[in-house]
Amino acid sequence: MELPEFRTWVFLYLISSVALLWAAFLSAQGVMLWMSMLLVFIVVGANFLVVVAELKRGAAQREMMKRLSAIETEAETAE
């Protein structure tokens, strides 16, 4: 993982932590329980979608590297 991607992940999880802490505060106060549950579902869902998208992107990148190395190997054997 490159440094710019690492910064994005840190920023995502800092925002997620703040949202979850705010949801815990709201539920501890006993007000707006629906809002705290909505925040929890949104944060967990968003993190799940981001992780799945990142895994798909990594798999696509590995597949592209395999195809490129196969093309390079074919070009070397043709010469």
XYZ file of C-alpha atoms in Angstrom:
79
model
C 0.000 0.000 0.000
C 1.369 3.360 -1.011
C 1.503 6.347 1.303
C -1.380 8.332 -0.302
C -3.666 5.292 0.061
C -2.614 4.938 3.698
C -3.581 8.548 4.372
C -7.010 7.932 2.862
C -7.581 4.920 5.095
C -6.520 6.853 8.201
C -8.887 9.693 7.298
C -11.753 7.245 6.673
C -11.307 5.496 10.000
C -10.918 8.758 11.934
C -14.238 9.974 10.523
C -15.777 6.571 11.267
C -14.531 6.677 14.851
C -15.990 10.129 15.399
C -19.352 9.022 14.004
C -19.404 5.921 16.212
C -18.443 7.941 19.293
C -21.222 10.412 18.505
C -23.675 7.511 18.129
C -22.564 6.117 21.497
C -23.028 9.532 23.087
C -26.536 9.869 21.659
C -27.567 6.416 22.825
C -26.070 6.963 26.298
C -28.077 10.169 26.636
C -31.224 8.285 25.670
C -32.210 10.787 23.018
C -32.458 10.230 19.296
C -31.875 6.480 19.483
C -32.966 6.170 15.858
C -30.236 8.630 14.872
C -27.544 6.683 16.720
C -28.629 3.412 15.114
C -28.723 5.086 11.703
C -25.185 6.412 12.226
C -23.932 2.964 13.192
C -25.538 1.340 10.137
C -24.208 4.022 7.800
C -20.654 3.816 9.174
C -20.522 0.013 9.155
C -22.095 -0.152 5.688
C -19.782 2.477 4.229
C -16.695 0.784 5.662
C -17.859 -2.571 4.313
C -18.396 -1.120 0.838
C -15.006 0.611 0.870
C -13.195 -2.566 1.914
C -14.993 -4.659 -0.729
C -14.192 -2.080 -3.418
C -10.543 -2.034 -2.329
C -10.352 -5.832 -2.481
C -11.858 -5.827 -5.981
C -9.422 -3.145 -7.096
C -6.498 -5.151 -5.734
C -7.696 -8.303 -7.495
C -8.072 -6.406 -10.772
C -4.591 -4.970 -10.368
C -3.101 -8.428 -9.731
C -4.907 -9.785 -12.804
C -3.562 -6.927 -14.926
C -0.026 -7.615 -13.669
C -0.399 -11.292 -14.598
C -1.565 -10.374 -18.098
C 1.282 -7.889 -18.539
C 3.885 -10.379 -17.381
C 2.455 -12.976 -19.778
C 2.703 -10.496 -22.669
C 6.259 -9.620 -21.665
C 7.231 -13.292 -21.481
C 5.751 -13.936 -24.929
C 7.643 -10.958 -26.367
C 10.937 -12.190 -24.905
C 10.489 -15.709 -26.315
C 9.583 -14.314 -29.774
C 12.886 -12.458 -30.020
